[in-house]
XYZ file of C-alpha atoms in Angstrom:
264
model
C 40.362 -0.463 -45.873
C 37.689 -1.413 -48.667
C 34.076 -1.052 -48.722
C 33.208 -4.982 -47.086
C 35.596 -4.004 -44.026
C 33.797 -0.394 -43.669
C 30.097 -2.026 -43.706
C 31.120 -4.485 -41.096
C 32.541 -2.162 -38.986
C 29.543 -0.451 -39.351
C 26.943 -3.193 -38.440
C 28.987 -4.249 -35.510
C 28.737 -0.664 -34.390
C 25.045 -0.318 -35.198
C 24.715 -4.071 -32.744
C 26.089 -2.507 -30.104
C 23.927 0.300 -30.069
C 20.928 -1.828 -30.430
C 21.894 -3.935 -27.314
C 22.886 -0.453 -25.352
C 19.598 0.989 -26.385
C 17.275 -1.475 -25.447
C 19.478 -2.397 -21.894
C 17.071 -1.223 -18.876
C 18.206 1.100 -16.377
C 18.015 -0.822 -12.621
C 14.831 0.200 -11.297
C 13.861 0.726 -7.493
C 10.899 1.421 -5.301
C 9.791 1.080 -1.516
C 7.027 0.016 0.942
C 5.114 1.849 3.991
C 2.353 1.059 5.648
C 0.284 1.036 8.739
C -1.029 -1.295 11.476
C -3.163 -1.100 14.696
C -0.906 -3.754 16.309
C -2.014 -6.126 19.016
C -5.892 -5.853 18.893
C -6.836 -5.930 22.212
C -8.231 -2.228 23.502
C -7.097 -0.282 26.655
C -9.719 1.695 27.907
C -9.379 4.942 28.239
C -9.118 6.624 31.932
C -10.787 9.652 31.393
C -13.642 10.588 28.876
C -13.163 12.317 25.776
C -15.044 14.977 24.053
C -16.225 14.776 20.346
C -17.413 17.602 18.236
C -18.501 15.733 15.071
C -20.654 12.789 14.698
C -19.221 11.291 11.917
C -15.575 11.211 13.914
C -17.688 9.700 17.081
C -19.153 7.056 14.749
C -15.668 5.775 13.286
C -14.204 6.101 16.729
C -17.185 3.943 17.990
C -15.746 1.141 16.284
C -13.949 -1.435 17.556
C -11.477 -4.369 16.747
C -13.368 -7.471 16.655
C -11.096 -10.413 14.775
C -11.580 -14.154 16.113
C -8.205 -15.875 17.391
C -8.384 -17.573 13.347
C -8.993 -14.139 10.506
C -10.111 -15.193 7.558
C -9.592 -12.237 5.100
C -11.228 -11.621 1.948
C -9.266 -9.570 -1.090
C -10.183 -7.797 -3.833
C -8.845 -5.902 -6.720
C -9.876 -2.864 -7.543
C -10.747 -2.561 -11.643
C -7.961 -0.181 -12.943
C -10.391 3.184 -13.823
C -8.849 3.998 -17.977
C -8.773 -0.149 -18.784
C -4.876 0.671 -19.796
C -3.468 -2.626 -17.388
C -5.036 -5.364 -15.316
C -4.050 -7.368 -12.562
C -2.469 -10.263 -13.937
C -3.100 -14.081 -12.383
C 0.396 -13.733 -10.483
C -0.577 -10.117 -9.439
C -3.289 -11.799 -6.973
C -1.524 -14.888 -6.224
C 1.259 -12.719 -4.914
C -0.829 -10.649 -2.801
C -2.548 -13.572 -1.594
C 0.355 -15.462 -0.202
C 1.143 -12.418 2.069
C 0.169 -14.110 4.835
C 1.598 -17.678 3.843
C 4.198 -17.053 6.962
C 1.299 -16.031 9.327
C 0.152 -17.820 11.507
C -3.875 -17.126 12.495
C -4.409 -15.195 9.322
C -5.390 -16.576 5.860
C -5.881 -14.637 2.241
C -8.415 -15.578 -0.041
C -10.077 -13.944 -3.103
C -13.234 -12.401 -3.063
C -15.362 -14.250 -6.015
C -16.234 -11.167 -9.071
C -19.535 -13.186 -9.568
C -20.424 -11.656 -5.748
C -19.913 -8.091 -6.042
C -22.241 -5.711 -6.884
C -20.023 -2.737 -7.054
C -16.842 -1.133 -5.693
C -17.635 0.885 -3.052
C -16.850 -0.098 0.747
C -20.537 -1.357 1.122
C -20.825 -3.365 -1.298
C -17.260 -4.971 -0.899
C -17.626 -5.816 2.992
C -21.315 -7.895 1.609
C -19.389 -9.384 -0.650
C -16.933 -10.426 1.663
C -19.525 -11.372 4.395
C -21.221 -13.639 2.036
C -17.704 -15.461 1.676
C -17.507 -15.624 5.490
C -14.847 -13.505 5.764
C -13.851 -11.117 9.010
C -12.524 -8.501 7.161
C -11.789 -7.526 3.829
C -8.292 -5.974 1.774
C -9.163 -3.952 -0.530
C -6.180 -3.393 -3.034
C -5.633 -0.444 -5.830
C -3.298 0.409 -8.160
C -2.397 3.270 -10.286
C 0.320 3.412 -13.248
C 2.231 6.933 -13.807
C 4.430 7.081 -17.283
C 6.999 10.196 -18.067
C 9.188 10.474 -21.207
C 11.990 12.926 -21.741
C 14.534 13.370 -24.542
C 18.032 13.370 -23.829
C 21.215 14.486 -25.916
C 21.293 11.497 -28.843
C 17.905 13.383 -29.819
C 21.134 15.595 -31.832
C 22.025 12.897 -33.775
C 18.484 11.900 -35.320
C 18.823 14.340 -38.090
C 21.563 11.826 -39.578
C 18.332 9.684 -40.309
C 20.645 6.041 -39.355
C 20.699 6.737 -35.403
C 16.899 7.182 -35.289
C 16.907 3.478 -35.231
C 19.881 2.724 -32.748
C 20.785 5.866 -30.360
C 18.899 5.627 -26.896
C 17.122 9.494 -27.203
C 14.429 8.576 -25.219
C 13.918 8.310 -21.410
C 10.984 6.135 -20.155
C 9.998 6.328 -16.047
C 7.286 4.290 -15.333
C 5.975 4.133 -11.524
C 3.468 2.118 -10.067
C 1.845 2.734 -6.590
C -0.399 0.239 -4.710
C -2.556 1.087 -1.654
C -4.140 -1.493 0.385
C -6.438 -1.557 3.791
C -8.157 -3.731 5.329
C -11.595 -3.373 6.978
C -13.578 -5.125 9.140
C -16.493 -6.633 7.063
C -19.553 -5.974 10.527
C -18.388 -2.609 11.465
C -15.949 -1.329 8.899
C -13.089 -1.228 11.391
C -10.163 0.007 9.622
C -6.818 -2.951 11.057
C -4.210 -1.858 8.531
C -2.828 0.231 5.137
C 0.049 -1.112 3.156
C 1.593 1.087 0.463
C 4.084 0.291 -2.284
C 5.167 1.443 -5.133
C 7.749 0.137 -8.060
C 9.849 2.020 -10.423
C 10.984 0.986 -14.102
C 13.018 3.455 -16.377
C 14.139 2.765 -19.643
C 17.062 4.563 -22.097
C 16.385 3.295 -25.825
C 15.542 4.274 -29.313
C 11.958 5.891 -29.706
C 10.821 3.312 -31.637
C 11.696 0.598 -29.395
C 10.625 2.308 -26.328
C 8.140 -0.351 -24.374
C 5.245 1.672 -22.707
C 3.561 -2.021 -21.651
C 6.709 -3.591 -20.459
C 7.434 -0.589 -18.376
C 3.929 -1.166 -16.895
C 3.932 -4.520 -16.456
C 7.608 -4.194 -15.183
C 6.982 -1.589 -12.260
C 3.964 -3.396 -11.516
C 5.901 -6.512 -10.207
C 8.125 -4.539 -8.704
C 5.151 -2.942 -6.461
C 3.040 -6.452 -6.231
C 6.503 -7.849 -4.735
C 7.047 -4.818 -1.982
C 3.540 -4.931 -1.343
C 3.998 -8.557 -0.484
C 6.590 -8.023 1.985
C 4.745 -5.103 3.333
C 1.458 -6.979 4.223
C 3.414 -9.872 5.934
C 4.665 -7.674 8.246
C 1.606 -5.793 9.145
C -0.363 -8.985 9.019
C 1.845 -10.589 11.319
C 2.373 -7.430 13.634
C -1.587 -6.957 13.993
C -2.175 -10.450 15.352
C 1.148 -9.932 17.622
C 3.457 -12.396 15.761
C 6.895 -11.865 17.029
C 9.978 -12.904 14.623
C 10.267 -16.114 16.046
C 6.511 -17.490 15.497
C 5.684 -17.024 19.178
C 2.178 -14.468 19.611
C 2.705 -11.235 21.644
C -0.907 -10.222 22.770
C -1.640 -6.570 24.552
C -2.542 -7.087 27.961
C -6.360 -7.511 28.900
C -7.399 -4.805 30.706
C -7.695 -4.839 34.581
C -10.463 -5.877 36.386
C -13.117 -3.302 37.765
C -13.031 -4.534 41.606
C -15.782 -3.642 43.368
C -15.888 -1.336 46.559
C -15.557 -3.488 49.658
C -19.013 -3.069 51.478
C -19.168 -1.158 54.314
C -19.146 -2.942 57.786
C -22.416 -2.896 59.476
C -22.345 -0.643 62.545
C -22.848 -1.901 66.142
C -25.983 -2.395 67.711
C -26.187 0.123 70.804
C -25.731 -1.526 73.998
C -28.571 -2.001 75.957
């Protein structure tokens, strides 16, 4: 074999690698959440005692939604500035409730809030004439690892090609949703999205395993709000509304009958 056939050999070989090296590992991720369900409330037989103000004012609360919800959402600002929420990010989100009837998502206007906190959110919201307001937040995790090609970087050649280098990138996503009068709290939604790659350390992709997981979480998150959404104004699977009961109606005591007048 002469020197052309060895070099060719060797390119095809050093291809391969490449394309094995930059090939992403299947990623994965999941969805909880919670709900209050149907929003009428059953009152309660018996009283209760409360020890601390602060739990008697958030259980003084109650559900207050009109038949039609109009909910306002809003993005939190990612805290180190190392992602944003892309356009598709809150279109996503916002089409949650595309399926639901008696609920729609719009975003809250940036030229209307005057800061981040729950306060300030629900004015904004209120000043879009909102009922209640989803708040959503995100946070991006990154781990690298070596693995056993790290061996064969001394040979100078496989630093390019040999997949050393193990990139996990996770992305979780909480979301509630207030009322924007009393701060009720309806629901939570949680998600989170998983990308790993297996390549070269000098083609490892730190934003693409961001933006990557991201989508992965955006899309569970969708799913995850359409259910609670649709749960918490009693949407059953086939469109039809399943309301709580009203409660029952005080009835009154029966007045007494009026005694006799003596006989004469």
């Amino acid at each position: 074999m002469d020197s052309r056939q060895v070099m060719a050999r060797l390119s095809v070989l050093s291809v391969l690698s490449v394309l094995s090296g930059l090939a992403l590992v299947p990623g994965c991720g999941g969805s909880m959440g919670f709900d209050r369900g149907p929003l009428e409330a059953m009152p309660a037989d018996q009283p209760v005692e409360i020890d601390d103000a602060r739990i008697a004012e958030a259980l003084a609360h109650q559900p207050q939604l009109p038949d039609r919800v109009r909910v306002g959402v809003w993005f939190k600002t990612p805290p180190d500035g190392s992602w944003r929420w892309s356009f598709d990010d809150r279109e996503r989100v916002t089409r949650a409730a595309e399926t639901v009837d008696r609920v729609d998502l719009f975003p809250i206007s940036r030229g209307f809030v005057e800061g981040e906190d729950l306060a300030s959110l629900r004015l904004a919201a209120a000043r879009h004439g909102a009922h209640a307001i989803l708040i959503v937040e995100g946070r991006s995790e990154q781990e690298t690892s070596d693995n056993g090609w790290l061996a064969t970087y001394p040979l100078l050649l496989p630093i390019l090609f040999a997949p050393a280098q193990e990139l996990d990138s996770r992305f979780a996503i909480d979301a509630q949703m207030y009322d924007v009068r009393n701060g009720f709290l309806y629901l939570t939604a949680e998600s989170e999205g998983l990308e790993e790659q297996q390549r070269a350390h000098v083609w490892i992709d730190r934003d693409g395993g961001v933006r990557e997981s991201r989508a992965r979480a955006v899309e569970l998150l969708h799913a995850e709000l359409r259910d609670r959404l649709a749960h918490l104004v009693g949407e059953r699977d086939d469109g039809s509304i399943a309301l709580a009961p009203p409660p029952a109606p005080v009835l009154e005591p029966a007045p007494a009958p009026e005694p006799a007048p003596d006989a004469p």
